[in-house]
Amino acid sequence: MRIQLILWNLRRRPWRHALIGICVALTVGVMIGFFSALTELRAFLARADQNPYQRLYVKPRFLSSSAQPSYPLALKEELAAVPNVSEVRWVVFADAQSPDRLPAIIIGGAETELDRNPDLFPVDAESIARWKSDRQGAVITGGIADSLGLEIGEASELITPQGPLAFRVSGISREGPFPRRIVLHYDYVDRFFGSSGTVQDFRVLIPKGI
């Protein structure tokens, strides 16, 4: 009798059961996405705990929406003279597109950009060494590598308002929080965009516990 009632409900109210099925599928999808994001967050926090330094960001105040705020690179000397400062790093950012027309963010970093950011850009020591030895070397995140089918050692370019920006893949970072970023050398990016020795922010490193 119960089976007959279920079959009768299915015949008389198919739309209701279809909606229930859709809701169940959406709920399962949301739960899978939530636990995936939670797992990535735990991995990020674990890598951050292993970093012996804490980062302090020095950013210019946005005075105008039409101008990109920046600091002169020479300011690094004054920041390095502050007591308890272990190291001063600097970066410049730029928007770009990969050849598949998907967005990408360029990071022009100092020589220790990858050494000091294992939580943001986890990559092996061999890749870091390749990056340091190649002024057009790039560490790309997994999203860019997968969409373009790039492997270590291959060359490609980014689309920018100033024209194509060439790079060679020194390493691929797959476990960081950013899906579509590319780390290049600061001097290479600065020269390409004609930034005249300016940076968008400094990262001041001090030992944890201070």
PDB file of C-alpha atoms in Angstrom:
ATOM      1  CA  MET A   1       0.000   0.000   0.000  1.00  0.00           C
ATOM      2  CA  ARG A   2       2.814   2.422   0.885  1.00  0.00           C
ATOM      3  CA  ILE A   3       4.620   1.739  -2.417  1.00  0.00           C
ATOM      4  CA  GLN A   4       1.405   2.376  -4.316  1.00  0.00           C
ATOM      5  CA  LEU A   5       0.983   5.696  -2.492  1.00  0.00           C
ATOM      6  CA  ILE A   6       4.515   6.753  -3.408  1.00  0.00           C
ATOM      7  CA  LEU A   7       3.961   5.851  -7.068  1.00  0.00           C
ATOM      8  CA  TRP A   8       0.660   7.752  -7.053  1.00  0.00           C
ATOM      9  CA  ASN A   9       2.388  10.839  -5.638  1.00  0.00           C
ATOM     10  CA  LEU A  10       5.086  10.626  -8.287  1.00  0.00           C
ATOM     11  CA  ARG A  11       2.479  10.476 -11.060  1.00  0.00           C
ATOM     12  CA  ARG A  12       0.280  13.243  -9.646  1.00  0.00           C
ATOM     13  CA  ARG A  13       2.987  15.656  -8.454  1.00  0.00           C
ATOM     14  CA  PRO A  14       6.080  15.229 -10.675  1.00  0.00           C
ATOM     15  CA  TRP A  15       6.987  18.925 -10.452  1.00  0.00           C
ATOM     16  CA  ARG A  16       7.207  18.777  -6.666  1.00  0.00           C
ATOM     17  CA  HIS A  17       9.612  15.868  -6.735  1.00  0.00           C
ATOM     18  CA  ALA A  18      11.672  17.549  -9.435  1.00  0.00           C
ATOM     19  CA  LEU A  19      12.008  20.634  -7.220  1.00  0.00           C
ATOM     20  CA  ILE A  20      12.987  18.499  -4.243  1.00  0.00           C
ATOM     21  CA  GLY A  21      15.642  16.776  -6.343  1.00  0.00           C
ATOM     22  CA  ILE A  22      17.031  20.126  -7.512  1.00  0.00           C
ATOM     23  CA  CYS A  23      17.134  21.447  -3.943  1.00  0.00           C
ATOM     24  CA  VAL A  24      18.931  18.337  -2.715  1.00  0.00           C
ATOM     25  CA  ALA A  25      21.492  18.593  -5.546  1.00  0.00           C
ATOM     26  CA  LEU A  26      22.094  22.295  -4.816  1.00  0.00           C
ATOM     27  CA  THR A  27      22.486  21.607  -1.098  1.00  0.00           C
ATOM     28  CA  VAL A  28      25.021  18.864  -1.752  1.00  0.00           C
ATOM     29  CA  GLY A  29      26.929  21.140  -4.143  1.00  0.00           C
ATOM     30  CA  VAL A  30      27.042  23.972  -1.605  1.00  0.00           C
ATOM     31  CA  MET A  31      28.247  21.616   1.137  1.00  0.00           C
ATOM     32  CA  ILE A  32      31.004  20.214  -1.094  1.00  0.00           C
ATOM     33  CA  GLY A  33      32.109  23.756  -2.005  1.00  0.00           C
ATOM     34  CA  PHE A  34      32.066  24.808   1.654  1.00  0.00           C
ATOM     35  CA  PHE A  35      34.201  21.888   2.845  1.00  0.00           C
ATOM     36  CA  SER A  36      36.595  22.359  -0.077  1.00  0.00           C
ATOM     37  CA  ALA A  37      37.041  26.050   0.825  1.00  0.00           C
ATOM     38  CA  LEU A  38      37.453  25.131   4.505  1.00  0.00           C
ATOM     39  CA  THR A  39      40.162  22.599   3.645  1.00  0.00           C
ATOM     40  CA  GLU A  40      42.039  25.194   1.568  1.00  0.00           C
ATOM     41  CA  LEU A  41      41.733  27.752   4.376  1.00  0.00           C
ATOM     42  CA  ARG A  42      43.158  25.297   6.917  1.00  0.00           C
ATOM     43  CA  ALA A  43      46.088  24.536   4.606  1.00  0.00           C
ATOM     44  CA  PHE A  44      46.721  28.275   4.115  1.00  0.00           C
ATOM     45  CA  LEU A  45      46.679  28.935   7.869  1.00  0.00           C
ATOM     46  CA  ALA A  46      49.023  25.998   8.485  1.00  0.00           C
ATOM     47  CA  ARG A  47      51.531  27.396   5.984  1.00  0.00           C
ATOM     48  CA  ALA A  48      51.184  30.876   7.512  1.00  0.00           C
ATOM     49  CA  ASP A  49      51.974  29.477  10.976  1.00  0.00           C
ATOM     50  CA  GLN A  50      55.242  28.063   9.645  1.00  0.00           C
ATOM     51  CA  ASN A  51      56.396  31.493   8.485  1.00  0.00           C
ATOM     52  CA  PRO A  52      58.802  32.911  11.115  1.00  0.00           C
ATOM     53  CA  TYR A  53      57.870  36.481  10.163  1.00  0.00           C
ATOM     54  CA  GLN A  54      54.781  38.585  10.375  1.00  0.00           C
ATOM     55  CA  ARG A  55      54.015  40.942   7.500  1.00  0.00           C
ATOM     56  CA  LEU A  56      53.153  44.603   7.924  1.00  0.00           C
ATOM     57  CA  TYR A  57      51.764  46.256   4.802  1.00  0.00           C
ATOM     58  CA  VAL A  58      52.680  49.861   4.058  1.00  0.00           C
ATOM     59  CA  LYS A  59      50.240  51.209   1.493  1.00  0.00           C
ATOM     60  CA  PRO A  60      49.690  54.751   0.196  1.00  0.00           C
ATOM     61  CA  ARG A  61      46.373  56.423   0.842  1.00  0.00           C
ATOM     62  CA  PHE A  62      44.023  56.569  -2.126  1.00  0.00           C
ATOM     63  CA  LEU A  63      43.818  60.277  -2.873  1.00  0.00           C
ATOM     64  CA  SER A  64      42.173  59.905  -6.261  1.00  0.00           C
ATOM     65  CA  SER A  65      40.306  57.136  -8.033  1.00  0.00           C
ATOM     66  CA  SER A  66      41.869  58.175 -11.346  1.00  0.00           C
ATOM     67  CA  ALA A  67      45.491  57.755 -10.259  1.00  0.00           C
ATOM     68  CA  GLN A  68      47.323  54.646  -9.119  1.00  0.00           C
ATOM     69  CA  PRO A  69      48.824  55.503  -5.708  1.00  0.00           C
ATOM     70  CA  SER A  70      52.468  54.619  -5.263  1.00  0.00           C
ATOM     71  CA  TYR A  71      55.618  55.118  -3.200  1.00  0.00           C
ATOM     72  CA  PRO A  72      59.153  55.775  -4.454  1.00  0.00           C
ATOM     73  CA  LEU A  73      61.269  52.632  -4.176  1.00  0.00           C
ATOM     74  CA  ALA A  74      63.937  54.664  -2.343  1.00  0.00           C
ATOM     75  CA  LEU A  75      61.665  54.672   0.725  1.00  0.00           C
ATOM     76  CA  LYS A  76      62.808  51.096   1.433  1.00  0.00           C
ATOM     77  CA  GLU A  77      66.003  52.434   3.042  1.00  0.00           C
ATOM     78  CA  GLU A  78      64.060  54.410   5.641  1.00  0.00           C
ATOM     79  CA  LEU A  79      61.772  51.485   6.404  1.00  0.00           C
ATOM     80  CA  ALA A  80      64.728  49.127   6.778  1.00  0.00           C
ATOM     81  CA  ALA A  81      66.212  51.468   9.417  1.00  0.00           C
ATOM     82  CA  VAL A  82      63.177  51.081  11.711  1.00  0.00           C
ATOM     83  CA  PRO A  83      64.036  49.032  14.846  1.00  0.00           C
ATOM     84  CA  ASN A  84      63.105  45.313  14.753  1.00  0.00           C
ATOM     85  CA  VAL A  85      62.583  45.306  10.991  1.00  0.00           C
ATOM     86  CA  SER A  86      64.160  42.155   9.542  1.00  0.00           C
ATOM     87  CA  GLU A  87      63.490  42.801   5.883  1.00  0.00           C
ATOM     88  CA  VAL A  88      61.658  45.151   3.537  1.00  0.00           C
ATOM     89  CA  ARG A  89      60.095  43.870   0.331  1.00  0.00           C
ATOM     90  CA  TRP A  90      58.135  45.707  -2.341  1.00  0.00           C
ATOM     91  CA  VAL A  91      55.675  44.906  -5.095  1.00  0.00           C
ATOM     92  CA  VAL A  92      53.926  46.483  -8.029  1.00  0.00           C
ATOM     93  CA  PHE A  93      50.608  45.190  -9.374  1.00  0.00           C
ATOM     94  CA  ALA A  94      49.092  45.339 -12.845  1.00  0.00           C
ATOM     95  CA  ASP A  95      45.981  43.943 -14.493  1.00  0.00           C
ATOM     96  CA  ALA A  96      46.383  41.802 -17.569  1.00  0.00           C
ATOM     97  CA  GLN A  97      44.758  39.074 -19.622  1.00  0.00           C
ATOM     98  CA  SER A  98      46.140  35.692 -20.544  1.00  0.00           C
ATOM     99  CA  PRO A  99      45.995  34.648 -24.228  1.00  0.00           C
ATOM    100  CA  ASP A 100      42.658  32.895 -23.566  1.00  0.00           C
ATOM    101  CA  ARG A 101      41.244  36.345 -22.608  1.00  0.00           C
ATOM    102  CA  LEU A 102      40.792  35.457 -18.955  1.00  0.00           C
ATOM    103  CA  PRO A 103      41.909  38.011 -16.335  1.00  0.00           C
ATOM    104  CA  ALA A 104      45.270  37.733 -14.602  1.00  0.00           C
ATOM    105  CA  ILE A 105      47.017  39.848 -11.985  1.00  0.00           C
ATOM    106  CA  ILE A 106      50.712  40.606 -12.428  1.00  0.00           C
ATOM    107  CA  ILE A 107      52.849  40.850  -9.306  1.00  0.00           C
ATOM    108  CA  GLY A 108      56.274  42.390  -9.759  1.00  0.00           C
ATOM    109  CA  GLY A 109      58.141  41.379  -6.638  1.00  0.00           C
ATOM    110  CA  ALA A 110      61.517  41.689  -4.972  1.00  0.00           C
ATOM    111  CA  GLU A 111      64.055  38.867  -5.082  1.00  0.00           C
ATOM    112  CA  THR A 112      62.660  37.319  -1.891  1.00  0.00           C
ATOM    113  CA  GLU A 113      59.005  37.521  -2.944  1.00  0.00           C
ATOM    114  CA  LEU A 114      58.682  33.744  -3.228  1.00  0.00           C
ATOM    115  CA  ASP A 115      61.018  32.853  -0.349  1.00  0.00           C
ATOM    116  CA  ARG A 116      59.005  34.915   2.113  1.00  0.00           C
ATOM    117  CA  ASN A 117      55.517  33.976   0.877  1.00  0.00           C
ATOM    118  CA  PRO A 118      55.212  30.185   1.137  1.00  0.00           C
ATOM    119  CA  ASP A 119      51.645  30.642   2.354  1.00  0.00           C
ATOM    120  CA  LEU A 120      50.597  32.794  -0.615  1.00  0.00           C
ATOM    121  CA  PHE A 121      52.676  31.151  -3.351  1.00  0.00           C
ATOM    122  CA  PRO A 122      53.723  27.657  -2.259  1.00  0.00           C
ATOM    123  CA  VAL A 123      56.336  26.406  -4.706  1.00  0.00           C
ATOM    124  CA  ASP A 124      59.400  24.159  -4.497  1.00  0.00           C
ATOM    125  CA  ALA A 125      62.983  25.375  -4.057  1.00  0.00           C
ATOM    126  CA  GLU A 126      63.961  24.383  -7.598  1.00  0.00           C
ATOM    127  CA  SER A 127      61.264  26.625  -9.059  1.00  0.00           C
ATOM    128  CA  ILE A 128      62.389  29.541  -6.893  1.00  0.00           C
ATOM    129  CA  ALA A 129      65.982  29.043  -8.070  1.00  0.00           C
ATOM    130  CA  ARG A 130      64.863  29.008 -11.718  1.00  0.00           C
ATOM    131  CA  TRP A 131      62.839  32.169 -11.144  1.00  0.00           C
ATOM    132  CA  LYS A 132      65.757  34.019  -9.580  1.00  0.00           C
ATOM    133  CA  SER A 133      68.090  33.118 -12.441  1.00  0.00           C
ATOM    134  CA  ASP A 134      65.734  34.218 -15.236  1.00  0.00           C
ATOM    135  CA  ARG A 135      64.753  37.909 -15.422  1.00  0.00           C
ATOM    136  CA  GLN A 136      61.716  36.944 -17.539  1.00  0.00           C
ATOM    137  CA  GLY A 137      60.953  34.004 -15.293  1.00  0.00           C
ATOM    138  CA  ALA A 138      57.471  33.676 -13.846  1.00  0.00           C
ATOM    139  CA  VAL A 139      55.780  31.598 -11.187  1.00  0.00           C
ATOM    140  CA  ILE A 140      52.189  31.170 -12.269  1.00  0.00           C
ATOM    141  CA  THR A 141      49.253  29.872 -10.280  1.00  0.00           C
ATOM    142  CA  GLY A 142      47.437  26.715 -11.224  1.00  0.00           C
ATOM    143  CA  GLY A 143      44.480  28.504 -12.781  1.00  0.00           C
ATOM    144  CA  ILE A 144      46.663  30.138 -15.420  1.00  0.00           C
ATOM    145  CA  ALA A 145      48.746  27.011 -16.008  1.00  0.00           C
ATOM    146  CA  ASP A 146      45.672  24.839 -16.530  1.00  0.00           C
ATOM    147  CA  SER A 147      43.742  27.223 -18.779  1.00  0.00           C
ATOM    148  CA  LEU A 148      46.764  27.726 -21.058  1.00  0.00           C
ATOM    149  CA  GLY A 149      48.185  24.212 -20.772  1.00  0.00           C
ATOM    150  CA  LEU A 150      51.568  25.566 -19.675  1.00  0.00           C
ATOM    151  CA  GLU A 151      54.406  23.515 -18.211  1.00  0.00           C
ATOM    152  CA  ILE A 152      57.679  24.548 -16.576  1.00  0.00           C
ATOM    153  CA  GLY A 153      60.145  25.899 -19.140  1.00  0.00           C
ATOM    154  CA  GLU A 154      57.509  26.980 -21.665  1.00  0.00           C
ATOM    155  CA  ALA A 155      57.138  30.568 -22.852  1.00  0.00           C
ATOM    156  CA  SER A 156      53.962  32.591 -23.196  1.00  0.00           C
ATOM    157  CA  GLU A 157      52.795  36.181 -22.866  1.00  0.00           C
ATOM    158  CA  LEU A 158      50.198  38.332 -21.159  1.00  0.00           C
ATOM    159  CA  ILE A 159      47.992  40.884 -22.883  1.00  0.00           C
ATOM    160  CA  THR A 160      48.366  44.374 -21.380  1.00  0.00           C
ATOM    161  CA  PRO A 161      47.420  47.900 -22.509  1.00  0.00           C
ATOM    162  CA  GLN A 162      51.138  48.463 -23.198  1.00  0.00           C
ATOM    163  CA  GLY A 163      51.346  45.404 -25.429  1.00  0.00           C
ATOM    164  CA  PRO A 164      52.316  41.746 -24.922  1.00  0.00           C
ATOM    165  CA  LEU A 165      54.419  40.966 -21.856  1.00  0.00           C
ATOM    166  CA  ALA A 166      56.561  37.875 -22.443  1.00  0.00           C
ATOM    167  CA  PHE A 167      57.482  35.383 -19.722  1.00  0.00           C
ATOM    168  CA  ARG A 168      58.882  31.887 -19.190  1.00  0.00           C
ATOM    169  CA  VAL A 169      57.380  29.517 -16.654  1.00  0.00           C
ATOM    170  CA  SER A 170      59.816  28.934 -13.798  1.00  0.00           C
ATOM    171  CA  GLY A 171      57.312  27.222 -11.540  1.00  0.00           C
ATOM    172  CA  ILE A 172      53.627  26.525 -10.945  1.00  0.00           C
ATOM    173  CA  SER A 173      52.001  27.272  -7.586  1.00  0.00           C
ATOM    174  CA  ARG A 174      48.870  25.163  -7.069  1.00  0.00           C
ATOM    175  CA  GLU A 175      47.955  25.301  -3.386  1.00  0.00           C
ATOM    176  CA  GLY A 176      47.805  29.031  -2.697  1.00  0.00           C
ATOM    177  CA  PRO A 177      44.693  31.172  -2.231  1.00  0.00           C
ATOM    178  CA  PHE A 178      44.962  33.005  -5.587  1.00  0.00           C
ATOM    179  CA  PRO A 179      43.773  31.216  -8.747  1.00  0.00           C
ATOM    180  CA  ARG A 180      45.049  33.560 -11.470  1.00  0.00           C
ATOM    181  CA  ARG A 181      48.216  35.422 -10.482  1.00  0.00           C
ATOM    182  CA  ILE A 182      51.679  35.548 -11.990  1.00  0.00           C
ATOM    183  CA  VAL A 183      54.818  36.526 -10.058  1.00  0.00           C
ATOM    184  CA  LEU A 184      57.484  38.307 -12.090  1.00  0.00           C
ATOM    185  CA  HIS A 185      60.604  40.257 -11.152  1.00  0.00           C
ATOM    186  CA  TYR A 186      59.979  43.822 -10.031  1.00  0.00           C
ATOM    187  CA  ASP A 187      62.623  45.369 -12.288  1.00  0.00           C
ATOM    188  CA  TYR A 188      61.247  43.574 -15.358  1.00  0.00           C
ATOM    189  CA  VAL A 189      57.680  44.736 -14.669  1.00  0.00           C
ATOM    190  CA  ASP A 190      58.805  48.238 -13.706  1.00  0.00           C
ATOM    191  CA  ARG A 191      60.776  48.638 -16.918  1.00  0.00           C
ATOM    192  CA  PHE A 192      57.971  47.249 -19.076  1.00  0.00           C
ATOM    193  CA  PHE A 193      55.284  49.554 -17.662  1.00  0.00           C
ATOM    194  CA  GLY A 194      57.589  52.548 -17.273  1.00  0.00           C
ATOM    195  CA  SER A 195      56.788  53.011 -13.593  1.00  0.00           C
ATOM    196  CA  SER A 196      60.011  54.979 -12.932  1.00  0.00           C
ATOM    197  CA  GLY A 197      61.039  53.185  -9.743  1.00  0.00           C
ATOM    198  CA  THR A 198      57.741  53.301  -7.871  1.00  0.00           C
ATOM    199  CA  VAL A 199      55.938  50.573  -5.935  1.00  0.00           C
ATOM    200  CA  GLN A 200      52.351  50.112  -4.833  1.00  0.00           C
ATOM    201  CA  ASP A 201      53.157  48.806  -1.392  1.00  0.00           C
ATOM    202  CA  PHE A 202      55.945  47.665   0.889  1.00  0.00           C
ATOM    203  CA  ARG A 203      55.866  44.505   2.996  1.00  0.00           C
ATOM    204  CA  VAL A 204      57.820  45.010   6.208  1.00  0.00           C
ATOM    205  CA  LEU A 205      58.850  41.755   7.904  1.00  0.00           C
ATOM    206  CA  ILE A 206      59.367  41.562  11.631  1.00  0.00           C
ATOM    207  CA  PRO A 207      59.923  38.441  13.759  1.00  0.00           C
ATOM    208  CA  LYS A 208      56.798  36.960  15.270  1.00  0.00           C
ATOM    209  CA  GLY A 209      56.235  37.823  18.906  1.00  0.00           C
ATOM    210  CA  ILE A 210      57.394  41.431  18.645  1.00  0.00           C
TER     211      ILE A 210
END
